[in-house]
mmCIF file of C-alpha atoms in Angstrom:
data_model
loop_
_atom_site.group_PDB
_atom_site.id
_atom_site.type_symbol
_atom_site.label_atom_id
_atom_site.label_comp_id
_atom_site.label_asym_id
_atom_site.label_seq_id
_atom_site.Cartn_x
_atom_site.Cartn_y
_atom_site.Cartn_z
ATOM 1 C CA UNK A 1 8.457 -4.554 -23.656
ATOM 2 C CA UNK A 2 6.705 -0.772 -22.735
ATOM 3 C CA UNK A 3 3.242 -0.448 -23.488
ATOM 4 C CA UNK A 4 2.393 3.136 -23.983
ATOM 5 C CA UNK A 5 -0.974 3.984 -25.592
ATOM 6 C CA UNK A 6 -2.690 7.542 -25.389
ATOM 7 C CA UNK A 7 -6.994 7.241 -25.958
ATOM 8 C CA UNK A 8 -9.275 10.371 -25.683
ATOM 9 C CA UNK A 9 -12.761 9.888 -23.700
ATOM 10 C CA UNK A 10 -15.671 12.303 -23.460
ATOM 11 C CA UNK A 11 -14.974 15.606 -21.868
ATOM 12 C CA UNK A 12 -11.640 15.739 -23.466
ATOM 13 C CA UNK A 13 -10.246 12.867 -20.908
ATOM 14 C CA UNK A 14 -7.228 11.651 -21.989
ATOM 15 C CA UNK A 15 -6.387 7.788 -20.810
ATOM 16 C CA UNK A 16 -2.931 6.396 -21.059
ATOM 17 C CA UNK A 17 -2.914 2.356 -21.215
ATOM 18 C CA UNK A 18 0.389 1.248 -19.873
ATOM 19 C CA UNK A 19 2.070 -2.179 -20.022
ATOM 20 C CA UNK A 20 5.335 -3.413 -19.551
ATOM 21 C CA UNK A 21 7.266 -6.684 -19.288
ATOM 22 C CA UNK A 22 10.265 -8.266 -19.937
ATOM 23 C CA UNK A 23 9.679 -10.193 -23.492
ATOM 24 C CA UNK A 24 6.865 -10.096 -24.905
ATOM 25 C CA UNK A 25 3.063 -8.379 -24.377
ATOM 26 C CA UNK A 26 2.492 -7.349 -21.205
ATOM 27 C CA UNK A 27 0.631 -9.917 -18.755
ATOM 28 C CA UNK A 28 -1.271 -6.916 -17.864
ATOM 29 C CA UNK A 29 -1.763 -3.634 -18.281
ATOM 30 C CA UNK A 30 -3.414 -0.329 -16.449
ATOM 31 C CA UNK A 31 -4.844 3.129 -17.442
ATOM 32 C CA UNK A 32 -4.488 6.728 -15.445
ATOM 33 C CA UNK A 33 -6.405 9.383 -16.578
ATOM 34 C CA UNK A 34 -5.843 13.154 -17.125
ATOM 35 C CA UNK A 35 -8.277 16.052 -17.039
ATOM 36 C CA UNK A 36 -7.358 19.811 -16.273
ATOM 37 C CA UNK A 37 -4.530 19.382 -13.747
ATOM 38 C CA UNK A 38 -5.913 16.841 -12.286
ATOM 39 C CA UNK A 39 -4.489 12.765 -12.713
ATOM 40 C CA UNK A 40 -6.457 9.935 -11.319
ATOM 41 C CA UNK A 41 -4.217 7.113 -10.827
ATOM 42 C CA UNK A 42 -0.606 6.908 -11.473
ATOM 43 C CA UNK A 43 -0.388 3.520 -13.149
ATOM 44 C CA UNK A 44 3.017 0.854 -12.481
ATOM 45 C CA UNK A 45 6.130 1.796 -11.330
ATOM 46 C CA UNK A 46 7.453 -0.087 -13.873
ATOM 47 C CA UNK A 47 6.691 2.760 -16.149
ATOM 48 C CA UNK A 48 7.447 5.281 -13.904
ATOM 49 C CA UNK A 49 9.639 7.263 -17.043
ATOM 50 C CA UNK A 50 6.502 7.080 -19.245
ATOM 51 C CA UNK A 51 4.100 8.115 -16.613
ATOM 52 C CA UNK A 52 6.479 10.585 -14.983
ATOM 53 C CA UNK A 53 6.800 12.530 -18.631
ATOM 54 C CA UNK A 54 2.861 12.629 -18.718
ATOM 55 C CA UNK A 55 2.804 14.646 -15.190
ATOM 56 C CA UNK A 56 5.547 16.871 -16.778
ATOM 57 C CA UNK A 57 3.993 17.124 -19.992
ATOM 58 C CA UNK A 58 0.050 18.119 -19.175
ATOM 59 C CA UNK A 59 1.515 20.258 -15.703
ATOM 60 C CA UNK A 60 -0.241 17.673 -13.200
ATOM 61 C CA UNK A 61 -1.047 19.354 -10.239
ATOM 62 C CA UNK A 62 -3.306 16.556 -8.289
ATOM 63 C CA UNK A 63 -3.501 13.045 -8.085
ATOM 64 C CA UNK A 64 -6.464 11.296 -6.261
ATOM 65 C CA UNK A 65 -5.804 7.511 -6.426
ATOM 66 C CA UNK A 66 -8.855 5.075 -6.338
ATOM 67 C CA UNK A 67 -6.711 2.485 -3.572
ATOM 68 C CA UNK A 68 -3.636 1.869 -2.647
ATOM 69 C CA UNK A 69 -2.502 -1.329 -5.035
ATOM 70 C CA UNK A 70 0.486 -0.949 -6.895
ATOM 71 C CA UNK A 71 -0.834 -0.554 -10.221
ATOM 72 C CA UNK A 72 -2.709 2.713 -9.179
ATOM 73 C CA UNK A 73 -0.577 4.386 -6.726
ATOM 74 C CA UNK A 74 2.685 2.935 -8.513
ATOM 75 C CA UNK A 75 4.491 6.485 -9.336
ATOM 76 C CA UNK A 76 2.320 9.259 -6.651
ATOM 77 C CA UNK A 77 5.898 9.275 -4.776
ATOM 78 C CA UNK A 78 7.880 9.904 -7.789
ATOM 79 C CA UNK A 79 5.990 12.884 -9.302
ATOM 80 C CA UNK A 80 5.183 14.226 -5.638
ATOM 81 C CA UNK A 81 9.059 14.354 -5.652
ATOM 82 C CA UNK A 82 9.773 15.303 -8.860
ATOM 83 C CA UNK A 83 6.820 18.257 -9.384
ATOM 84 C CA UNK A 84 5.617 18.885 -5.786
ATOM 85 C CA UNK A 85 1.820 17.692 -6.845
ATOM 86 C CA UNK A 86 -0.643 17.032 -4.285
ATOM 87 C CA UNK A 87 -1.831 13.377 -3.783
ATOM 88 C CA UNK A 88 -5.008 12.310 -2.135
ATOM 89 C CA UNK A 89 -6.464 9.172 -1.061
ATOM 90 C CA UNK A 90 -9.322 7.443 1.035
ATOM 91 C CA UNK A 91 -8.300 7.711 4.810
ATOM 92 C CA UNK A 92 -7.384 3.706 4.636
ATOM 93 C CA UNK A 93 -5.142 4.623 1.624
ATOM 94 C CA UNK A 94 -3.568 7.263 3.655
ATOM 95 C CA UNK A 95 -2.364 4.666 6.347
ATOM 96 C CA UNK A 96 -1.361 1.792 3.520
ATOM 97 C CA UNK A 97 0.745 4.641 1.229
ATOM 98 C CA UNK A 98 2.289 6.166 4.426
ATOM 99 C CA UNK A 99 3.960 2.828 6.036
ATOM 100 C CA UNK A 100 4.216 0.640 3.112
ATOM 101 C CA UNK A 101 2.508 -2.942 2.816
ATOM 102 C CA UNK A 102 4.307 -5.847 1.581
ATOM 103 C CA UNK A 103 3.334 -7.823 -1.993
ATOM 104 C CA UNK A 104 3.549 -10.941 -3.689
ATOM 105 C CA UNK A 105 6.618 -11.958 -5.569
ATOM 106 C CA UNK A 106 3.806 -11.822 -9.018
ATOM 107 C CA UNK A 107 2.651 -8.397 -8.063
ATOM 108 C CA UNK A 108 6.113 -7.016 -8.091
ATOM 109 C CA UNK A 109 6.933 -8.900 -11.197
ATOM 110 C CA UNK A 110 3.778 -7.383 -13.073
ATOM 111 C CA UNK A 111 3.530 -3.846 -11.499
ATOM 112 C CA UNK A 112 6.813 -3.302 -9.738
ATOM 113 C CA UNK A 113 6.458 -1.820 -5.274
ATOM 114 C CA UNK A 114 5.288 1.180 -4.804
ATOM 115 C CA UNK A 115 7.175 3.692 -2.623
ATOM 116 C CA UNK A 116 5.174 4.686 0.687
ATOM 117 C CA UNK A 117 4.453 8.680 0.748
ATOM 118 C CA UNK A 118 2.192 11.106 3.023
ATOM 119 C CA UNK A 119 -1.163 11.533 0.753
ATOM 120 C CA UNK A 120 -4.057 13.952 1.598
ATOM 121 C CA UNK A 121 -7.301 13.073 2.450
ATOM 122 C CA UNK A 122 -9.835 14.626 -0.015
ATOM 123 C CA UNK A 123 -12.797 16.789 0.340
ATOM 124 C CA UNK A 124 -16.495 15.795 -0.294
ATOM 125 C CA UNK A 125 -16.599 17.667 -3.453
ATOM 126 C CA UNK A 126 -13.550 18.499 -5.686
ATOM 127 C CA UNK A 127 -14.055 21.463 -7.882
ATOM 128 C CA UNK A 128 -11.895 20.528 -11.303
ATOM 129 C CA UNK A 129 -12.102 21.915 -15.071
ATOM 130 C CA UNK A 130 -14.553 19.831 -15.670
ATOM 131 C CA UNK A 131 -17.343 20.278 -12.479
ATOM 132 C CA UNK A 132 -17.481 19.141 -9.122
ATOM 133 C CA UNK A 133 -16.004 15.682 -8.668
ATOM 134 C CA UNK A 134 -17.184 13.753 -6.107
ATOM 135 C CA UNK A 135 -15.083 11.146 -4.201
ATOM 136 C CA UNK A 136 -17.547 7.847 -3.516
ATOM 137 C CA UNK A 137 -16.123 4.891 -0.940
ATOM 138 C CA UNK A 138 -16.580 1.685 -2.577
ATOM 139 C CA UNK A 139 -15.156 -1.017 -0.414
ATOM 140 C CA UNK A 140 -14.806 -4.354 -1.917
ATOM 141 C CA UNK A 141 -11.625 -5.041 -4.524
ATOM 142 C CA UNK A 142 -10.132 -3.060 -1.423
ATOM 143 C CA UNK A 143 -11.070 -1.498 1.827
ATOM 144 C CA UNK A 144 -10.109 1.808 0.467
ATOM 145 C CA UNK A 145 -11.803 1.870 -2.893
ATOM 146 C CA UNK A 146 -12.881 4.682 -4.143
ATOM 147 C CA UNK A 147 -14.418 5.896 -7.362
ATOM 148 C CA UNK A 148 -14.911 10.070 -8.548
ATOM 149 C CA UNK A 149 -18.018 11.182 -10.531
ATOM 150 C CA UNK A 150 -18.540 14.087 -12.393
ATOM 151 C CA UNK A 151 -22.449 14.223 -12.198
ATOM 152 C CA UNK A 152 -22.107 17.244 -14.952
ATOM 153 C CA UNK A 153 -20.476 15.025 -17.772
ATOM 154 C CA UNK A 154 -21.672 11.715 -16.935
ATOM 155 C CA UNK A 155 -18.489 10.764 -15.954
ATOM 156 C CA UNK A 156 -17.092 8.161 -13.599
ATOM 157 C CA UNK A 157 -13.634 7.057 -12.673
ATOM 158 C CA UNK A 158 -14.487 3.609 -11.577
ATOM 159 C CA UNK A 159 -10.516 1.919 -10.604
ATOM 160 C CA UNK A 160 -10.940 -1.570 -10.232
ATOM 161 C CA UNK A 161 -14.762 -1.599 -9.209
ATOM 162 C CA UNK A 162 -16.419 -2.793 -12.484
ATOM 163 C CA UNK A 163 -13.484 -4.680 -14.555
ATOM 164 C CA UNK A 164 -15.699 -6.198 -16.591
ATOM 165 C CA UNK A 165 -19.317 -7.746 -16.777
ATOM 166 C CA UNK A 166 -18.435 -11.315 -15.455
ATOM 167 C CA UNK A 167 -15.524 -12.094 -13.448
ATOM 168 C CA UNK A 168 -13.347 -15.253 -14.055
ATOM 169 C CA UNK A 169 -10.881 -14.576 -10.953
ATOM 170 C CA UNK A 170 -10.966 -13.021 -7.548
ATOM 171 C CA UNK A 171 -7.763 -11.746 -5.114
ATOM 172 C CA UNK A 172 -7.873 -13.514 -2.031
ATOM 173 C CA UNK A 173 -8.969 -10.231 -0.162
ATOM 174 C CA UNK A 174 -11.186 -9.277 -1.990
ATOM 175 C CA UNK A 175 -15.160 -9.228 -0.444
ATOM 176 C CA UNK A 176 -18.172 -10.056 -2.866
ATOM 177 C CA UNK A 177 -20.066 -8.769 -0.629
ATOM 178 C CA UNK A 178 -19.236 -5.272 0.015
ATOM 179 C CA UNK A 179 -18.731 -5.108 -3.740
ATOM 180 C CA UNK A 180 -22.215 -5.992 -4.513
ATOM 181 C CA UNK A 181 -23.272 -2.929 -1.956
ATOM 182 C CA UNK A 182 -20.717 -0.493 -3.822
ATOM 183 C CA UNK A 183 -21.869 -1.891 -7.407
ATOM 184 C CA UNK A 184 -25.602 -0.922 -5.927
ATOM 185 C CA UNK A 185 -24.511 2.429 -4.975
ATOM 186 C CA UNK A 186 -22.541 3.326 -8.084
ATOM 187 C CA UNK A 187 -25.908 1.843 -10.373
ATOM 188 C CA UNK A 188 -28.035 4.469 -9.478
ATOM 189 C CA UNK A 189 -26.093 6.822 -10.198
ATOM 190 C CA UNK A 190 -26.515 8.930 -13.382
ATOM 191 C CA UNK A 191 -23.548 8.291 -15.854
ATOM 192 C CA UNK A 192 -22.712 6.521 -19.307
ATOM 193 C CA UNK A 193 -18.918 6.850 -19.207
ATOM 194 C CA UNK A 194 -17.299 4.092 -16.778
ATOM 195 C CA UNK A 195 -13.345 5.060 -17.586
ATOM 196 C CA UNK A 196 -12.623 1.524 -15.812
ATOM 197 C CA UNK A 197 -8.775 1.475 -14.777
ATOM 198 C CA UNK A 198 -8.365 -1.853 -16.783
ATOM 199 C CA UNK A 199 -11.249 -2.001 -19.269
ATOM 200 C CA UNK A 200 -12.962 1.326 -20.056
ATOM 201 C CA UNK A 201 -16.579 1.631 -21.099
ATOM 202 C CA UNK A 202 -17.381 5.025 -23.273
ATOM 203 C CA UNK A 203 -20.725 4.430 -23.603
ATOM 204 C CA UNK A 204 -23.781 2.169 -21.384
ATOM 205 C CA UNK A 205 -21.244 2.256 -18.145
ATOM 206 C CA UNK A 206 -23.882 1.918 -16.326
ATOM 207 C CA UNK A 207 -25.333 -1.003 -17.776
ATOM 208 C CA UNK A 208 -21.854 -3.074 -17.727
ATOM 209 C CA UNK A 209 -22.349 -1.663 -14.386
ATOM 210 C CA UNK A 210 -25.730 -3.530 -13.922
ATOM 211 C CA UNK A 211 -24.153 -6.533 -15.967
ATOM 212 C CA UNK A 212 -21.362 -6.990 -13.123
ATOM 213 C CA UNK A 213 -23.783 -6.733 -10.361
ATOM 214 C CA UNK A 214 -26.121 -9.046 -12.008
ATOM 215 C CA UNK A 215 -23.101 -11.938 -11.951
ATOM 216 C CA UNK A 216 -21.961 -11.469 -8.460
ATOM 217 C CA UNK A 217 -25.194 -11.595 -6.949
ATOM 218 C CA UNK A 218 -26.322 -14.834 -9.248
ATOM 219 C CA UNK A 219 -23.000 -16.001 -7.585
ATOM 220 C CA UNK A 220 -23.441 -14.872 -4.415
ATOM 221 C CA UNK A 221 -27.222 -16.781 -4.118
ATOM 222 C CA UNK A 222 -26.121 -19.881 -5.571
ATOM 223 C CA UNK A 223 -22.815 -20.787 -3.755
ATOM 224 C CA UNK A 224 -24.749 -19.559 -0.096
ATOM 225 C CA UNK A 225 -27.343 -21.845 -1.210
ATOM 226 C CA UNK A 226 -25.193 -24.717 -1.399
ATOM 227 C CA UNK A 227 -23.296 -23.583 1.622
ATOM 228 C CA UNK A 228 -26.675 -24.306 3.416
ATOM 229 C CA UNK A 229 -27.049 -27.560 2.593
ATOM 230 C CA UNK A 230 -23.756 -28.534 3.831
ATOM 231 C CA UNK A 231 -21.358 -28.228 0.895
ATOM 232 C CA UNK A 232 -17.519 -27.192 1.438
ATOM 233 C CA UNK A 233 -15.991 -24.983 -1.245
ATOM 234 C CA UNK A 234 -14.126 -27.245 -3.161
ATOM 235 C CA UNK A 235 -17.608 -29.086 -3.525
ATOM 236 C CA UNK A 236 -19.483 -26.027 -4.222
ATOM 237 C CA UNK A 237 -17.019 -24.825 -6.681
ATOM 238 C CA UNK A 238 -17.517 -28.168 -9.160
ATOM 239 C CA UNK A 239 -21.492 -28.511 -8.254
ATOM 240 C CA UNK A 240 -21.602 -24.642 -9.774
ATOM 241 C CA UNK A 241 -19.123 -26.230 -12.695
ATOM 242 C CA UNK A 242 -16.897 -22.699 -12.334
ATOM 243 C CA UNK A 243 -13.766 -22.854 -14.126
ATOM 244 C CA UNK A 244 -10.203 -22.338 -13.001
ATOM 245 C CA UNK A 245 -7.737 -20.138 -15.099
ATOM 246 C CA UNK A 246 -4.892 -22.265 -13.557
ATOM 247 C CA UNK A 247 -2.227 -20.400 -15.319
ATOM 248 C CA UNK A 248 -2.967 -17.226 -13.509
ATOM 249 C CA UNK A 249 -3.800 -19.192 -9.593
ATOM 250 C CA UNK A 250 -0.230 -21.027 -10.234
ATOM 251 C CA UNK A 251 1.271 -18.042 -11.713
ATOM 252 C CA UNK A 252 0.308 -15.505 -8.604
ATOM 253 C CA UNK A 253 0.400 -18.668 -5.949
ATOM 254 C CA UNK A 254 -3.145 -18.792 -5.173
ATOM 255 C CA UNK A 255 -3.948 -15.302 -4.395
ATOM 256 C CA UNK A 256 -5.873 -14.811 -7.355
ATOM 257 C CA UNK A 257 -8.486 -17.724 -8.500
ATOM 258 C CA UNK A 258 -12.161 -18.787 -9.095
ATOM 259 C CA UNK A 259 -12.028 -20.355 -5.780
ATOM 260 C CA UNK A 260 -11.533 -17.444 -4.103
ATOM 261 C CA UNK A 261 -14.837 -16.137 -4.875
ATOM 262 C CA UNK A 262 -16.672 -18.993 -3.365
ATOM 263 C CA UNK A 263 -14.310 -18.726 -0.278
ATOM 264 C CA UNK A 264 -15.335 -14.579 -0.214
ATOM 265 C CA UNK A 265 -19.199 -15.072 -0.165
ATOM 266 C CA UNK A 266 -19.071 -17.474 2.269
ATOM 267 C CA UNK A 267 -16.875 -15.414 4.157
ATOM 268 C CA UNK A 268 -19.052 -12.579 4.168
ATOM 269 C CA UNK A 269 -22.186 -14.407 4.816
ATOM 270 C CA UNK A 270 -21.020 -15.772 7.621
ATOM 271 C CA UNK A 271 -19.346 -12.409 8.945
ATOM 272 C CA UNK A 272 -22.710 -11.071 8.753
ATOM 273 C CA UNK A 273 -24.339 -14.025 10.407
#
């Protein structure tokens, strides 16, 4: 099955939901959005047709990608190919999208490998159609995250920083942590649009915003509280009574679970100890 759905956000933003899979509704699926000339995100390369006629169709002349995964950087190759458009990325991105990094077996089920290409690094502020844009590091989901804000509109293109207000599974490299300092950072900021690339909030972004930094620091307290008394994870994990979607850990062999956000606070904490 291919997903294609076309939304329109404030500021005349259009967001293209993309899914694909081979019966059925997609496991998952991912938006890019389009403003001006400008693309942020390129979604799977899965759906590299679909996304590939979207650059063609609204004359894409830049993509800045949020990080590196897959489902974000999927098809920057393929229209840099096809069109000549100018990609841009954190400088971490540049080094993962210019020598490749290898996935899980799930990953390229779901999203499909991306195909390494020379990206740009961007500027501190980005004039585009709609204001200055301004590219903001948010390390966390990824060491490369980064989310744009257009202060004039309210606007921010958040990747995979918010997701949603409470979190039932974590990747494996993934860092509470730093997340909690980038959720901080993005907070007081002033917006109301969070065009999330999974779950979009129109209106109170910034208080899903709140919502999600709220949970992971509740999370954060508790299992470094137990850790302190002498708890492992497994033990922490049932004394907290956190749930396991076992169908997804099984499904992407443990690199995405509950468990691994116990295992990335006390990983963190005791980094910074």
């Amino acid at each position: 099955m291919r997903l294609l759905k076309k939304y329109e956000f404030n500021g005349g933003i259009k967001g293209f939901k993309l899914g694909w899979s081979v019966a059925g509704p997609p496991l998952m699926t991912v938006y890019c959005y389009l403003f001006g000339n400008v693309m942020i995100d390129t979604a799977q390369p899965h759906m590299a047709k679909e996304v590939v006629d979207i650059a063609r169709e609204n004359k894409i002349g830049q993509i800045f990608l949020t990080h590196h995964h897959e489902d974000h950087s999927g098809n920057a190759a393929v229209i840099q190919k096809k069109f000549g458009t100018k990609v841009f990325g954190h400088e971490q991105c540049i080094i993962k999208m210019k020598h490749g990094y290898p996935i899980l077996p799930y990953q390229k089920y779901i999203w499909g490998k991306t195909t390494p290409l020379d990206i740009l690094p961007f500027s501190e502020k980005i004039e585009t159609s709609l204001g200055t844009m301004i590219p903001i590091h948010t390390p966390g989901h990824s060491r490369d995250h980064t989310v744009f804000f257009l202060p004039e509109k309210g606007i921010i293109f958040s990747g995979d920083l918010y997701l949603g207000d409470r979190i039932r599974f974590f990747r494996a490299d993934e860092d509470i942590g730093f997340q909690i300092d980038s959720l901080k950072k993005v907070a007081n900021l002033d917006f109301d649009t969070l065009l999330c690339a999974h779950n979009p909030r129109e209106k109170n972004g910034k208080g899903h915003v709140r919502l999600k930094l709220e949970f992971l620091e509740e999370l954060y307290e508790r299992v470094i509280a137990l850790w302190k008394q002498g708890l492992f994870e497994k033990e922490i994990f049932r004394k907290l009574r956190l749930k396991e979607d076992y169908f997804t850990k099984y499904f992407c062999f443990g690199n995405v679970s509950m468990l691994n956000g116990v295992r990335s606070v006390i990983r963190h904490h005791e980094n910074r100890a």
